[in-house]
Tab-separated table of C-alpha atoms in Angstrom:
chain	number	residue	atom	x	y	z
A	1	MET	CA	1.035	8.428	-13.473
A	2	GLU	CA	1.736	5.573	-15.875
A	3	SER	CA	4.829	3.993	-14.358
A	4	VAL	CA	5.025	0.799	-16.461
A	5	VAL	CA	3.991	0.838	-20.119
A	6	LEU	CA	3.825	-2.236	-22.354
A	7	GLN	CA	3.824	-1.692	-26.118
A	8	ASN	CA	2.857	-4.707	-28.244
A	9	VAL	CA	4.860	-7.066	-26.032
A	10	SER	CA	5.346	-10.768	-26.736
A	11	ILE	CA	6.351	-13.016	-23.848
A	12	GLY	CA	7.650	-16.557	-23.669
A	13	TYR	CA	10.860	-18.538	-23.554
A	14	ILE	CA	14.004	-19.019	-25.584
A	15	ALA	CA	15.440	-22.535	-25.560
A	16	LYS	CA	18.209	-23.845	-27.810
A	17	GLY	CA	17.871	-20.816	-30.029
A	18	HIS	CA	14.138	-21.247	-30.548
A	19	GLN	CA	11.349	-19.033	-29.197
A	20	ARG	CA	8.204	-20.386	-27.583
A	21	VAL	CA	5.661	-17.574	-27.493
A	22	VAL	CA	3.193	-17.781	-24.598
A	23	ALA	CA	1.283	-14.555	-25.305
A	24	CYS	CA	1.682	-11.728	-27.782
A	25	GLY	CA	0.356	-8.269	-28.569
A	26	ILE	CA	0.208	-7.201	-24.902
A	27	SER	CA	-0.293	-3.450	-24.536
A	28	GLY	CA	-1.297	-1.544	-21.432
A	29	ALA	CA	-0.137	0.746	-18.646
A	30	ILE	CA	0.191	0.176	-14.905
A	31	ARG	CA	-0.340	3.283	-12.802
A	32	SER	CA	1.198	4.477	-9.565
A	33	GLY	CA	-1.046	4.779	-6.528
A	34	GLU	CA	-3.142	1.832	-7.701
A	35	LEU	CA	-3.408	-1.840	-6.852
A	36	THR	CA	-3.584	-3.700	-10.170
A	37	CYS	CA	-4.494	-7.389	-10.162
A	38	LEU	CA	-3.593	-9.804	-12.942
A	39	LEU	CA	-6.219	-12.500	-13.545
A	40	GLY	CA	-6.370	-15.376	-16.001
A	41	ARG	CA	-6.693	-19.112	-16.321
A	42	ASN	CA	-3.812	-21.468	-15.581
A	43	GLY	CA	-1.326	-21.556	-18.420
A	44	VAL	CA	-2.394	-18.282	-20.029
A	45	GLY	CA	0.938	-16.633	-19.148
A	46	LYS	CA	0.467	-14.680	-15.904
A	47	SER	CA	3.687	-15.878	-14.265
A	48	THR	CA	5.552	-15.494	-17.552
A	49	LEU	CA	4.379	-11.877	-17.783
A	50	LEU	CA	5.467	-11.151	-14.217
A	51	ARG	CA	8.868	-12.758	-14.807
A	52	THR	CA	9.283	-10.682	-17.960
A	53	LEU	CA	8.382	-7.445	-16.175
A	54	SER	CA	10.826	-8.431	-13.417
A	55	ALA	CA	13.586	-8.866	-16.072
A	56	PHE	CA	14.034	-12.503	-15.040
A	57	GLN	CA	13.500	-13.466	-18.675
A	58	PRO	CA	13.764	-11.390	-21.852
A	59	VAL	CA	11.033	-9.625	-23.745
A	60	LEU	CA	10.608	-11.542	-27.014
A	61	SER	CA	9.361	-8.524	-28.952
A	62	GLY	CA	7.785	-5.151	-28.306
A	63	GLU	CA	8.892	-2.879	-25.510
A	64	VAL	CA	8.430	-2.418	-21.769
A	65	LEU	CA	8.987	1.170	-20.620
A	66	LEU	CA	9.636	2.164	-17.003
A	67	ALA	CA	9.189	5.652	-15.591
A	68	THR	CA	12.524	6.726	-14.108
A	69	ASP	CA	11.112	9.693	-12.193
A	70	SER	CA	7.790	10.733	-10.684
A	71	SER	CA	7.366	14.174	-12.260
A	72	GLN	CA	4.265	15.398	-14.076
A	73	THR	CA	6.034	14.565	-17.360
A	74	PRO	CA	8.046	11.452	-16.424
A	75	GLN	CA	10.998	10.201	-18.413
A	76	TYR	CA	10.869	6.585	-19.574
A	77	GLU	CA	13.602	4.022	-20.152
A	78	SER	CA	13.303	0.673	-21.855
A	79	LEU	CA	13.475	-2.296	-19.486
A	80	THR	CA	16.192	-3.812	-21.664
A	81	ALA	CA	18.341	-0.662	-21.469
A	82	LEU	CA	18.674	-0.741	-17.670
A	83	ASN	CA	21.334	-2.719	-15.831
A	84	ASP	CA	20.678	-4.855	-12.747
A	85	ARG	CA	21.613	-2.124	-10.291
A	86	GLN	CA	19.347	0.409	-11.986
A	87	LEU	CA	16.475	-2.081	-12.075
A	88	SER	CA	16.941	-2.883	-8.388
A	89	ARG	CA	16.124	0.741	-7.612
A	90	ILE	CA	12.959	0.730	-9.723
A	91	ILE	CA	11.391	-2.735	-9.317
A	92	GLY	CA	10.921	-4.813	-6.170
A	93	VAL	CA	9.774	-8.410	-6.570
A	94	VAL	CA	7.958	-10.731	-4.144
A	95	LEU	CA	7.710	-14.319	-5.401
A	96	THR	CA	5.376	-17.117	-4.361
A	97	GLU	CA	8.201	-19.435	-3.327
A	98	ARG	CA	8.997	-19.533	0.362
A	99	PRO	CA	12.499	-18.145	1.039
A	100	HIS	CA	14.724	-20.986	2.238
A	101	VAL	CA	16.629	-19.106	4.910
A	102	ARG	CA	17.496	-20.072	8.447
A	103	ASN	CA	19.228	-18.331	11.308
A	104	MET	CA	18.157	-14.909	10.061
A	105	THR	CA	15.907	-12.552	11.975
A	106	VAL	CA	13.004	-10.696	10.442
A	107	GLU	CA	14.852	-7.408	10.792
A	108	GLU	CA	17.894	-8.849	9.020
A	109	MET	CA	15.714	-10.088	6.159
A	110	VAL	CA	14.025	-6.700	5.758
A	111	SER	CA	17.467	-5.068	5.835
A	112	MET	CA	18.401	-7.099	2.755
A	113	GLY	CA	16.157	-4.728	0.842
A	114	ARG	CA	18.800	-2.041	1.287
A	115	ALA	CA	21.337	-4.022	-0.778
A	116	PRO	CA	21.106	-1.710	-3.840
A	117	TYR	CA	22.233	1.206	-1.675
A	118	THR	CA	24.802	-0.222	0.750
A	119	ASP	CA	28.559	-0.625	0.347
A	120	PHE	CA	30.359	-3.868	-0.527
A	121	TRP	CA	30.044	-5.120	3.047
A	122	GLY	CA	26.327	-4.391	3.255
A	123	ARG	CA	26.710	-2.027	6.189
A	124	LEU	CA	23.629	0.005	7.046
A	125	THR	CA	23.858	3.725	7.661
A	126	ASP	CA	21.546	5.451	10.126
A	127	GLU	CA	19.403	6.469	7.152
A	128	ASP	CA	19.238	2.847	5.948
A	129	GLN	CA	18.115	1.729	9.401
A	130	GLN	CA	15.373	4.365	9.413
A	131	VAL	CA	14.095	3.026	6.079
A	132	VAL	CA	14.075	-0.531	7.477
A	133	ASP	CA	12.217	0.612	10.597
A	134	GLU	CA	9.620	2.411	8.457
A	135	ALA	CA	9.090	-0.681	6.271
A	136	ILE	CA	8.529	-2.783	9.383
A	137	ARG	CA	6.064	-0.209	10.724
A	138	LEU	CA	4.110	0.048	7.459
A	139	THR	CA	3.593	-3.725	7.301
A	140	ASN	CA	2.694	-4.020	11.018
A	141	ILE	CA	5.376	-6.625	11.784
A	142	GLU	CA	7.068	-4.834	14.666
A	143	PRO	CA	6.278	-7.733	17.087
A	144	LEU	CA	8.123	-10.087	14.690
A	145	ARG	CA	11.299	-8.012	14.451
A	146	ARG	CA	13.495	-10.388	16.526
A	147	ARG	CA	11.854	-13.625	15.356
A	148	MET	CA	13.802	-16.091	13.219
A	149	MET	CA	12.485	-16.485	9.678
A	150	GLN	CA	11.986	-20.257	9.981
A	151	THR	CA	9.557	-19.760	12.897
A	152	LEU	CA	7.081	-17.629	10.928
A	153	SER	CA	3.731	-18.642	9.498
A	154	ASP	CA	3.114	-18.260	5.757
A	155	GLY	CA	1.193	-15.030	6.264
A	156	GLU	CA	3.870	-13.575	8.525
A	157	ARG	CA	6.567	-14.547	6.044
A	158	GLN	CA	4.734	-12.844	3.182
A	159	LYS	CA	4.482	-9.622	5.189
A	160	VAL	CA	8.216	-9.775	5.862
A	161	MET	CA	8.984	-10.148	2.148
A	162	ILE	CA	6.715	-7.196	1.368
A	163	ALA	CA	8.534	-5.173	4.037
A	164	LYS	CA	11.825	-6.126	2.359
A	165	ALA	CA	10.461	-4.825	-0.958
A	166	LEU	CA	9.383	-1.593	0.756
A	167	ALA	CA	12.854	-1.198	2.265
A	168	GLN	CA	14.201	-1.411	-1.278
A	169	GLN	CA	12.355	1.874	-1.908
A	170	THR	CA	11.322	1.014	-5.445
A	171	PRO	CA	8.361	2.811	-7.033
A	172	VAL	CA	7.172	-0.507	-8.539
A	173	ILE	CA	6.454	-3.729	-6.624
A	174	LEU	CA	5.536	-6.928	-8.496
A	175	LEU	CA	4.056	-9.884	-6.622
A	176	ASP	CA	3.363	-13.411	-7.848
A	177	GLU	CA	0.402	-14.965	-6.004
A	178	PRO	CA	1.007	-13.153	-2.668
A	179	THR	CA	-2.089	-14.773	-1.119
A	180	ALA	CA	-1.085	-18.350	-1.963
A	181	PHE	CA	-0.871	-20.664	1.076
A	182	LEU	CA	-2.894	-18.240	3.235
A	183	ASP	CA	-6.195	-18.856	5.005
A	184	PHE	CA	-9.091	-16.602	4.015
A	185	PRO	CA	-8.769	-13.947	6.765
A	186	SER	CA	-5.052	-13.702	5.991
A	187	LYS	CA	-5.789	-13.354	2.269
A	188	VAL	CA	-8.115	-10.431	2.981
A	189	GLU	CA	-5.584	-8.813	5.327
A	190	MET	CA	-2.810	-9.189	2.735
A	191	MET	CA	-4.870	-7.617	-0.060
A	192	GLN	CA	-5.979	-4.778	2.219
A	193	LEU	CA	-2.341	-4.157	3.156
A	194	LEU	CA	-1.254	-4.004	-0.493
A	195	HIS	CA	-4.099	-1.669	-1.419
A	196	ARG	CA	-3.244	0.613	1.479
A	197	LEU	CA	0.440	0.687	0.510
A	198	ALA	CA	-0.413	1.515	-3.103
A	199	THR	CA	-2.686	4.359	-2.021
A	200	THR	CA	-0.776	5.891	0.881
A	201	GLU	CA	2.765	5.355	-0.405
A	202	GLN	CA	1.881	5.983	-4.073
A	203	LYS	CA	3.467	2.686	-5.081
A	204	THR	CA	2.738	0.868	-8.315
A	205	ILE	CA	1.638	-2.562	-7.077
A	206	PHE	CA	0.964	-5.253	-9.668
A	207	LEU	CA	0.131	-8.791	-8.599
A	208	SER	CA	-1.149	-12.053	-10.014
A	209	THR	CA	-3.856	-13.897	-8.120
A	210	HIS	CA	-6.444	-16.657	-8.364
A	211	ASP	CA	-8.525	-14.997	-5.631
A	212	VAL	CA	-10.949	-13.442	-8.106
A	213	GLU	CA	-13.551	-12.067	-5.696
A	214	LEU	CA	-10.913	-10.407	-3.497
A	215	ALA	CA	-9.341	-8.850	-6.572
A	216	LEU	CA	-12.713	-7.510	-7.727
A	217	GLN	CA	-13.441	-5.987	-4.321
A	218	LEU	CA	-10.039	-4.505	-3.499
A	219	SER	CA	-8.223	-3.709	-6.747
A	220	ASP	CA	-8.296	-0.385	-8.568
A	221	CYS	CA	-7.579	-1.981	-11.933
A	222	ILE	CA	-7.822	-5.476	-13.426
A	223	TRP	CA	-5.645	-7.002	-16.120
A	224	LEU	CA	-7.499	-10.037	-17.442
A	225	MET	CA	-5.325	-12.242	-19.644
A	226	GLU	CA	-7.164	-14.502	-22.053
A	227	THR	CA	-6.025	-16.489	-25.052
A	228	ASP	CA	-7.586	-13.897	-27.365
A	229	GLY	CA	-5.849	-10.934	-25.736
A	230	LEU	CA	-5.658	-8.675	-22.702
A	231	HIS	CA	-8.593	-6.790	-21.146
A	232	VAL	CA	-7.725	-3.808	-18.918
A	233	GLY	CA	-10.096	-1.721	-16.814
A	234	THR	CA	-11.718	-1.250	-13.447
A	235	PRO	CA	-13.649	-4.261	-12.115
A	236	LYS	CA	-16.921	-2.525	-13.009
A	237	GLU	CA	-15.756	-1.703	-16.541
A	238	LEU	CA	-14.728	-5.296	-17.261
A	239	ALA	CA	-17.996	-6.544	-15.765
A	240	LEU	CA	-20.049	-4.270	-18.039
A	241	GLN	CA	-17.989	-5.349	-21.054
A	242	GLY	CA	-18.815	-8.983	-20.300
A	243	ALA	CA	-15.146	-9.958	-19.990
A	244	LEU	CA	-15.493	-11.090	-16.376
A	245	SER	CA	-18.589	-13.157	-17.107
A	246	ARG	CA	-16.781	-14.974	-19.909
A	247	PHE	CA	-13.847	-15.609	-17.590
A	248	VAL	CA	-15.804	-16.784	-14.539
A	249	GLU	CA	-18.982	-18.439	-15.751
A	250	GLN	CA	-19.457	-22.110	-16.569
A	251	ASP	CA	-21.954	-24.781	-15.537
A	252	GLY	CA	-22.985	-24.078	-11.949
A	253	ILE	CA	-21.108	-20.762	-11.694
A	254	HIS	CA	-22.808	-17.398	-12.268
A	255	PHE	CA	-21.224	-13.941	-12.155
A	256	ASP	CA	-23.367	-11.022	-10.992
A	257	THR	CA	-22.258	-7.928	-12.928
A	258	ASN	CA	-24.062	-5.574	-10.542
A	259	THR	CA	-22.541	-6.769	-7.279
A	260	LEU	CA	-19.301	-8.205	-8.759
A	261	THR	CA	-19.915	-11.452	-6.889
A	262	ILE	CA	-19.769	-15.096	-7.894
A	263	HIS	CA	-22.666	-17.462	-7.153
A	264	ILE	CA	-22.377	-21.233	-7.187
A	265	THR	CA	-25.416	-23.468	-7.632
A	266	ARG	CA	-25.627	-26.920	-6.118
C-alpha cells in the first residue's frame, strides 16, 4: 500500500518572507511493509526532505498525502490539513541528534511514545504498558529496560529511540541517519532491525543514510536524490538504469551493477 505520496513537491526554507528552494518537482510513493532508503550527496536536500515529511517545516509547493487507514482502498489526507495530534498518530520520527536526557530509564523513554494517547498527566493504562513492553521486545532491548539513558552506547540509544517510535504505534516511521555514530557491526544490526520491523510489522520505514552498500543490500526501495531530480526503484532497477553508477563512481571508485558492490582501486 502507498502510505506516503508526494506530488510535485518543492522543499526548502522560508526566511524573512523569502523562499529558498532546495529541491523541486519531487514525486513518488513510499509503501508500507518496505524499508526505503534515501540516498544522495551532501547538500542535495535529504534532511530537508525528511524534515518536510515530518512536518517540521512547511511544504513550499505541491502536496504530501498520507494514508489515514490501511484498507485496500485507503483514504488520504494532505499533510498540511492534519493537526499535531493527528500527525503524532501517523508519523513517528527518529532524529540523528542524541537525546539530551538524564535521570530517565530506558522504559520511561520508550513510554514517552504513548504521549499521543495518554491523559494530561501522561498516565499509562494497562494497554499502554503492554504496547511499551511489546516495543521493547521487538527491538531486543529488554536487558536495558532499567538502565539510565545517559549510560547507553550510541547503538543502544538508537534502539531505544526506535522502540519509542514503535510505542507511538504510527504506521510511518521516518529516520534521519539512524546508523550515524555506529561501528560497522552495529550499522548492520540496525539496518537488519529496521528491515525486519518494516516486513513483520508492516510499517512504512523511510530513512536517510550515507551507508550506500548497506542500503543496497538491505533496502526494498531506493530514493536517490540528485540535482537533476529523484530516481525511485529497487536497488537492481536503479543499477540497471545507470543511476547508481553515476552517483557512486569517480576516480578510483567503481560500481558493479551485477553484484551491487563498490570497488576501490589503490
